[in-house]
Short mmCIF file of C-alpha atoms and ligand atoms in Angstrom, two decimals:
data_model
loop_
_atom_site.label_atom_id
_atom_site.label_comp_id
_atom_site.label_asym_id
_atom_site.label_seq_id
_atom_site.Cartn_x
_atom_site.Cartn_y
_atom_site.Cartn_z
CA UNK F 20 8.02 -18.99 2.16
CA UNK F 21 11.67 -17.97 1.79
CA UNK F 22 12.29 -14.27 2.23
CA UNK F 23 14.02 -12.16 -0.38
CA UNK F 24 14.69 -9.20 1.89
CA UNK F 25 15.65 -9.56 5.49
CA UNK F 26 15.80 -6.58 7.81
CA UNK F 27 17.17 -7.19 11.30
CA UNK F 28 17.35 -4.80 14.24
CA UNK F 29 17.52 -1.83 11.93
CA UNK F 30 17.65 1.64 13.43
CA UNK F 31 18.31 5.01 11.84
CA UNK F 32 19.17 8.22 13.61
CA UNK F 33 19.66 11.17 11.28
CA UNK F 34 22.53 13.60 11.79
CA UNK F 35 20.03 15.98 13.36
CA UNK F 36 19.67 13.44 16.17
CA UNK F 37 16.20 12.44 15.04
CA UNK F 38 15.48 8.73 15.32
CA UNK F 39 13.53 7.87 12.20
CA UNK F 40 13.63 4.06 12.55
CA UNK F 41 13.67 2.13 15.78
CA UNK F 42 14.69 -1.52 15.72
CA UNK F 43 12.89 -2.66 12.58
CA UNK F 44 12.62 -6.38 11.94
CA UNK F 45 10.98 -7.37 8.70
CA UNK F 46 11.02 -10.21 6.20
CA UNK F 47 9.73 -9.70 2.69
CA UNK F 48 8.63 -12.89 0.97
CA UNK F 49 9.82 -13.72 -2.50
CA UNK F 50 7.16 -12.90 -5.06
CA UNK F 51 4.75 -11.05 -2.84
CA UNK F 52 3.25 -7.61 -2.99
CA UNK F 53 3.95 -6.00 0.34
CA UNK F 54 2.27 -2.72 1.21
CA UNK F 55 3.87 -0.47 3.78
CA UNK F 56 1.30 1.81 5.27
CA UNK F 57 1.98 4.67 7.60
CA UNK F 58 1.26 8.33 8.17
CA UNK F 59 3.52 11.16 6.99
CA UNK F 60 6.91 10.98 8.63
CA UNK F 61 6.47 7.39 9.83
CA UNK F 62 9.78 6.30 8.28
CA UNK F 63 8.67 4.57 5.06
CA UNK F 64 11.02 6.41 2.74
CA UNK F 65 13.86 6.13 5.23
CA UNK F 66 13.43 2.35 5.39
CA UNK F 67 13.35 2.05 1.60
CA UNK F 68 16.35 4.35 1.22
CA UNK F 69 18.39 2.17 3.54
CA UNK F 70 17.44 -1.06 1.80
CA UNK F 71 18.34 0.53 -1.53
CA UNK F 72 21.66 1.80 -0.22
CA UNK F 73 20.84 5.50 -0.47
CA UNK F 74 20.95 6.12 3.28
CA UNK F 75 23.15 4.41 5.84
CA UNK F 76 21.72 2.46 8.71
CA UNK F 77 22.81 3.48 12.20
CA UNK F 78 22.43 -0.05 13.47
CA UNK F 79 21.29 -3.45 12.23
CA UNK F 80 21.56 -5.54 9.06
CA UNK F 81 19.73 -5.79 5.78
CA UNK F 82 20.23 -8.48 3.18
CA UNK F 83 18.75 -8.58 -0.29
CA UNK F 84 18.56 -11.99 -1.93
CA UNK F 85 21.25 -13.11 0.47
CA UNK F 86 23.56 -10.13 -0.14
CA UNK F 87 24.38 -7.75 2.66
CA UNK F 88 23.56 -4.20 1.58
CA UNK F 89 26.83 -2.84 2.98
CA UNK F 90 29.40 -5.53 2.31
CA UNK F 91 27.85 -6.67 -1.00
CA UNK F 92 26.33 -3.40 -2.06
CA UNK F 93 26.51 -3.87 -5.82
CA UNK F 94 25.04 -7.36 -5.79
CA UNK F 95 22.25 -6.23 -3.49
CA UNK F 96 21.49 -3.06 -5.42
CA UNK F 97 21.46 -4.73 -8.83
CA UNK F 98 18.48 -6.81 -7.73
CA UNK F 99 16.43 -3.76 -6.90
CA UNK F 100 14.45 -1.29 -8.95
CA UNK F 101 13.42 1.84 -7.10
CA UNK F 102 10.76 4.34 -7.99
CA UNK F 103 11.42 7.15 -5.56
CA UNK F 104 8.78 9.33 -3.99
CA UNK F 105 10.25 12.49 -5.44
CA UNK F 106 10.19 12.59 -9.19
CA UNK F 107 13.42 13.69 -10.79
CA UNK F 108 13.92 13.03 -14.42
CA UNK F 109 16.16 14.42 -17.09
CA UNK F 110 13.63 16.82 -18.52
CA UNK F 111 15.11 17.19 -21.97
CA UNK F 112 15.91 13.57 -22.65
CA UNK F 113 13.50 11.38 -24.59
CA UNK F 114 11.63 8.62 -22.79
CA UNK F 115 13.53 5.99 -24.73
CA UNK F 116 16.95 7.49 -23.99
CA UNK F 117 16.36 7.98 -20.29
CA UNK F 118 15.04 4.46 -19.75
CA UNK F 119 17.85 2.88 -21.81
CA UNK F 120 20.43 4.94 -19.94
CA UNK F 121 19.15 3.67 -16.58
CA UNK F 122 19.78 0.12 -17.69
CA UNK F 123 23.34 1.07 -18.62
CA UNK F 124 23.93 2.41 -15.11
CA UNK F 125 23.64 -1.12 -13.80
CA UNK F 126 26.25 -2.33 -16.26
CA UNK F 127 23.74 -4.42 -18.17
CA UNK F 128 24.21 -4.91 -21.93
CA UNK F 129 21.76 -3.10 -24.18
CA UNK F 130 18.46 -4.88 -24.69
CA UNK F 131 16.09 -2.83 -26.84
CA UNK F 132 13.50 -5.61 -26.82
CA UNK F 133 13.26 -5.40 -23.02
CA UNK F 134 12.98 -1.61 -23.04
CA UNK F 135 10.28 -1.86 -25.69
CA UNK F 136 8.33 -4.35 -23.59
CA UNK F 137 8.57 -2.22 -20.47
CA UNK F 138 7.39 0.89 -22.32
CA UNK F 139 4.52 -1.01 -23.90
CA UNK F 140 3.48 -2.54 -20.57
CA UNK F 141 3.35 0.95 -19.08
CA UNK F 142 1.44 2.41 -22.04
CA UNK F 143 4.36 4.67 -22.87
CA UNK F 144 5.26 3.25 -26.26
CA UNK F 145 3.69 6.08 -28.22
CA UNK F 146 5.66 8.53 -26.08
CA UNK F 147 9.02 6.87 -26.55
CA UNK F 148 10.45 9.78 -28.54
CA UNK F 149 8.79 12.52 -26.49
CA UNK F 150 10.94 14.68 -24.25
CA UNK F 151 10.12 14.09 -20.61
CA UNK F 152 9.40 17.76 -20.05
CA UNK F 153 6.40 17.45 -22.38
CA UNK F 154 4.75 14.64 -20.41
CA UNK F 155 2.00 14.87 -17.83
CA UNK F 156 2.71 14.08 -14.17
CA UNK F 157 1.15 10.63 -14.41
CA UNK F 158 3.20 9.83 -17.50
CA UNK F 159 6.38 11.01 -15.79
CA UNK F 160 5.64 8.68 -12.93
CA UNK F 161 5.28 5.81 -15.35
CA UNK F 162 8.61 6.78 -16.91
CA UNK F 163 10.11 6.45 -13.43
CA UNK F 164 8.68 2.96 -13.18
CA UNK F 165 10.08 2.13 -16.62
CA UNK F 166 13.50 3.36 -15.50
CA UNK F 167 13.31 1.24 -12.38
CA UNK F 168 12.46 -1.82 -14.47
CA UNK F 169 15.07 -1.19 -17.14
CA UNK F 170 17.67 -3.51 -15.61
CA UNK F 171 15.24 -6.37 -14.98
CA UNK F 172 15.28 -6.24 -11.18
CA UNK F 173 13.80 -9.02 -9.07
CA UNK F 174 12.52 -6.52 -6.53
CA UNK F 175 10.66 -3.32 -7.20
CA UNK F 176 10.17 -0.58 -4.62
CA UNK F 177 7.39 1.85 -5.33
CA UNK F 178 7.42 4.76 -2.92
CA UNK F 179 3.94 6.28 -3.24
CA UNK F 180 3.53 5.15 -6.84
CA UNK F 181 0.14 6.63 -7.45
CA UNK F 182 0.37 9.96 -5.67
CA UNK F 183 -1.05 12.48 -8.09
CA UNK F 184 -2.20 9.84 -10.56
CA UNK F 185 -5.84 9.90 -11.60
CA UNK F 186 -8.20 7.04 -10.82
CA UNK F 187 -8.14 5.59 -14.31
CA UNK F 188 -4.36 5.57 -14.52
CA UNK F 189 -4.06 4.28 -10.99
CA UNK F 190 -6.06 1.22 -11.96
CA UNK F 191 -3.78 0.83 -14.96
CA UNK F 192 -0.77 0.92 -12.68
CA UNK F 193 -2.27 -1.67 -10.39
CA UNK F 194 -2.58 -3.88 -13.46
CA UNK F 195 1.08 -3.29 -14.27
CA UNK F 196 2.07 -4.18 -10.73
CA UNK F 197 0.01 -7.36 -10.82
CA UNK F 198 1.55 -8.35 -14.13
CA UNK F 199 4.99 -7.79 -12.67
CA UNK F 200 4.19 -9.95 -9.70
CA UNK F 201 2.93 -12.65 -12.04
CA UNK F 202 6.31 -12.53 -13.76
CA UNK F 203 7.99 -13.22 -10.41
CA UNK F 204 8.96 -9.71 -9.29
CA UNK F 205 8.64 -8.96 -5.57
CA UNK F 206 6.97 -5.62 -5.00
CA UNK F 207 7.11 -3.37 -1.98
CA UNK F 208 4.96 -0.30 -2.16
CA UNK F 209 4.23 2.49 0.22
CA UNK F 210 0.99 4.29 0.01
CA UNK F 211 -1.35 6.65 1.76
CA UNK F 212 -4.24 5.25 -0.19
CA UNK F 213 -5.50 2.50 1.99
CA UNK F 214 -7.72 1.26 -0.80
CA UNK F 215 -4.53 0.68 -2.73
CA UNK F 216 -3.14 -1.61 -0.06
CA UNK F 217 -6.51 -3.29 0.26
CA UNK F 218 -6.71 -3.81 -3.48
CA UNK F 219 -3.13 -4.82 -4.18
CA UNK F 220 -1.26 -6.27 -1.26
CA UNK F 221 -0.70 -9.85 -0.20
CA UNK F 222 0.64 -8.63 3.12
CA UNK F 223 0.46 -5.35 4.89
CA UNK F 224 2.90 -3.74 7.27
CA UNK F 225 1.98 -0.72 9.30
CA UNK F 226 4.74 1.61 10.40
CA UNK F 227 4.28 4.47 12.81
CA UNK F 228 6.88 6.73 14.40
CA UNK F 229 9.71 4.58 13.14
CA UNK F 230 8.34 1.31 14.49
CA UNK F 231 6.62 -1.54 12.72
CA UNK F 232 3.38 -1.90 14.61
CA UNK F 233 1.96 -4.76 12.61
CA UNK F 234 2.70 -7.17 9.77
CA UNK F 235 -0.07 -9.44 8.63
CA UNK F 236 -1.60 -11.21 5.67
CA UNK F 237 -4.13 -8.84 4.27
CA UNK F 238 -6.91 -11.38 4.43
CA UNK F 239 -6.10 -12.33 8.03
CA UNK F 240 -5.85 -8.71 9.02
CA UNK F 241 -9.17 -7.82 7.55
CA UNK F 242 -10.77 -10.82 9.17
CA UNK F 243 -9.07 -10.45 12.51
CA UNK F 244 -9.90 -6.85 12.97
CA UNK F 245 -12.95 -6.92 10.79
CA UNK F 246 -16.07 -5.42 12.14
CA UNK F 247 -19.32 -5.28 10.33
CA UNK F 248 -21.97 -2.66 10.31
CA UNK F 249 -25.65 -3.33 9.88
CA UNK F 250 -27.81 -0.52 8.58
CA UNK F 251 -31.54 -0.62 8.94
CA UNK F 252 -33.68 1.75 6.93
CA UNK F 253 -36.80 2.36 8.96
CA UNK F 254 -40.32 2.42 7.61
CA UNK F 255 -41.23 5.28 9.92
CA UNK F 256 -38.91 7.78 11.45
CA UNK F 257 -38.35 7.63 15.20
CA UNK F 258 -37.34 10.43 17.56
CA UNK F 259 -35.18 8.39 19.88
CA UNK F 260 -33.89 4.89 20.39
CA UNK F 261 -36.19 3.04 22.80
CA UNK F 262 -34.65 2.25 26.19
CA UNK F 263 -35.26 -1.46 25.57
CA UNK F 264 -32.64 -1.30 22.83
CA UNK F 265 -30.00 0.60 24.80
CA UNK F 266 -27.70 -2.40 25.14
CA UNK F 267 -27.08 -2.55 21.38
CA UNK F 268 -25.39 0.86 21.23
CA UNK F 269 -27.36 1.73 18.17
CA UNK F 270 -26.91 4.95 16.32
CA UNK F 271 -29.79 6.87 14.91
CA UNK F 272 -29.18 8.87 11.75
CA UNK F 273 -30.75 10.16 8.57
CA UNK F 274 -33.20 12.26 10.59
CA UNK F 275 -34.46 9.29 12.51
CA UNK F 276 -34.86 7.02 9.49
CA UNK F 277 -31.75 4.88 9.83
CA UNK F 278 -30.37 2.72 12.60
CA UNK F 279 -26.77 1.52 12.62
CA UNK F 280 -25.50 -1.46 14.56
CA UNK F 281 -21.81 -2.43 14.78
CA UNK F 282 -20.91 -6.02 15.47
CA UNK F 283 -17.90 -8.25 15.48
CA UNK F 284 -17.86 -10.95 12.84
CA UNK F 285 -15.59 -13.06 15.00
CA UNK F 286 -17.67 -12.79 18.11
CA UNK F 287 -19.43 -15.91 19.26
CA UNK F 288 -22.68 -14.25 18.47
CA UNK F 289 -23.34 -11.17 16.45
CA UNK F 290 -26.46 -10.19 18.36
CA UNK F 291 -28.35 -9.65 15.14
CA UNK F 292 -31.07 -12.19 15.79
CA UNK F 293 -31.94 -10.75 19.19
CA UNK F 294 -31.67 -7.20 17.87
CA UNK F 295 -34.19 -7.92 15.14
CA UNK F 296 -36.60 -9.53 17.56
CA UNK F 297 -36.20 -6.68 20.08
CA UNK F 298 -36.86 -4.21 17.29
CA UNK F 299 -40.07 -6.02 16.45
CA UNK F 300 -41.09 -6.00 20.10
CA UNK F 301 -40.49 -2.26 20.21
CA UNK F 302 -42.71 -1.78 17.19
CA UNK F 303 -39.90 -0.62 14.93
CA UNK F 304 -40.19 -1.84 11.36
CA UNK F 305 -37.61 -1.51 8.67
CA UNK F 306 -38.01 -1.37 4.93
CA UNK F 307 -34.52 -2.43 4.01
CA UNK F 308 -31.20 -3.44 5.52
CA UNK F 309 -27.63 -3.79 4.42
CA UNK F 310 -24.32 -4.72 5.96
CA UNK F 311 -20.95 -3.13 5.33
CA UNK F 312 -17.58 -4.57 6.24
CA UNK F 313 -15.26 -2.16 7.96
CA UNK F 314 -12.45 -1.21 5.67
CA UNK F 315 -8.76 -1.41 6.15
CA UNK F 316 -8.95 2.32 6.64
CA UNK F 317 -10.85 1.92 9.90
CA UNK F 318 -8.36 -0.70 11.02
CA UNK F 319 -5.41 1.49 10.12
CA UNK F 320 -6.73 4.57 11.84
CA UNK F 321 -7.43 2.66 15.03
CA UNK F 322 -3.94 1.09 14.99
CA UNK F 323 -2.11 4.36 14.47
CA UNK F 324 -4.18 6.02 17.17
CA UNK F 325 -3.43 3.23 19.61
CA UNK F 326 0.34 3.23 19.12
N1 ATP O 11 17.72 13.69 5.85
C1 ATP O 11 17.00 13.81 6.95
N2 ATP O 11 17.47 14.43 8.05
C2 ATP O 11 16.76 14.52 9.19
N3 ATP O 11 15.53 13.99 9.34
C3 ATP O 11 14.99 13.36 8.30
C4 ATP O 11 15.69 13.22 7.05
N4 ATP O 11 14.91 12.52 6.20
C5 ATP O 11 13.78 12.24 6.87
N5 ATP O 11 13.83 12.75 8.13
C6 ATP O 11 12.80 12.61 9.17
O1 ATP O 11 12.57 11.23 9.41
C7 ATP O 11 11.18 10.99 9.59
C8 ATP O 11 10.73 9.92 8.61
O2 ATP O 11 10.77 10.46 7.30
P1 ATP O 11 10.37 9.59 6.04
O3 ATP O 11 10.62 10.40 4.84
O4 ATP O 11 11.04 8.28 6.13
O5 ATP O 11 8.81 9.40 6.30
P2 ATP O 11 7.69 8.76 5.36
O6 ATP O 11 7.02 7.69 6.14
O7 ATP O 11 8.27 8.38 4.05
O8 ATP O 11 6.67 9.97 5.19
P3 ATP O 11 5.77 10.42 3.94
O9 ATP O 11 4.53 9.60 4.01
O10 ATP O 11 5.50 11.85 4.21
O11 ATP O 11 6.55 10.22 2.69
C9 ATP O 11 10.49 12.32 9.43
O12 ATP O 11 10.25 12.86 10.71
C10 ATP O 11 11.49 13.18 8.68
O13 ATP O 11 11.36 14.52 9.02
MG1 MG O 12 7.95 8.99 2.15
#
């Protein structure tokens, strides 16, 4: 797949001497939803700021739809909509005015029909005449998205789009993002909500301490690192795990009523068959069982710990 953003050997050292990005290489595919995951201070906002031309790189190149962000700044920037992490809006402007004004900043001719569509898509139409200061935090965030979309960008950066947005609205925003992707927009989002990446992304990049530690298709990632957990609800509580079962590294919980077994779905054998027969031999009966797939969260935590 051809990439729409190309980041090569990018490093950033702030004036303080702090190295926030260390030799980042990253290709963003046209039309994908790419989730950038990383702990606080990992460098997510710094990376986005450089791509959007807000911060200068110390070293390396970035091109956006074939345009170098330094030598062809305007062409590169006009392709991008950015919803920054920090909300700053013109409090006393109306929603309609502020979103229309943003479009003007990119030198695009007025297009009320487009602004109307954007506001409707973001469920802001009934607030179009409201002053921003009167909106809730979640609504303000949606106004920021509307502003970012006002000039019909091909690429949308969402830096923590759903921080402080309630569950209902968050789902609504996911819908908006999916609709945008369906219309051909490439979306790069950063998030602390791993469920958001899991739910939304086509590919996931993990950044930690200024370095990209992993970029992978979400599905491949979940499969590759996927572990499964088998839970057995016992008919009768037991005080300890019998020695005959030691090799399975079982965990006893729920006051002796639940056994947990972790296994690798990619392993040649899961060990489940022998576990069940060894349980029977040990006289342990279970009333129910279920399996849970380890989440991206587990994967993420183990990656960040390891690096
Ligand atoms: N203007 C600046 N001057 C000096 N250091 C900075 C500046 N901006 C950011 N940093 C540092 O660079 C590192 C990366 O910051 P950045 O904002 O990119 O992280 P982040 O991944 O977006 O974190 P968060 O999840 O908290 O938003 C941090 O250690 C931060 O303190
Ligand atoms: Mg940030």
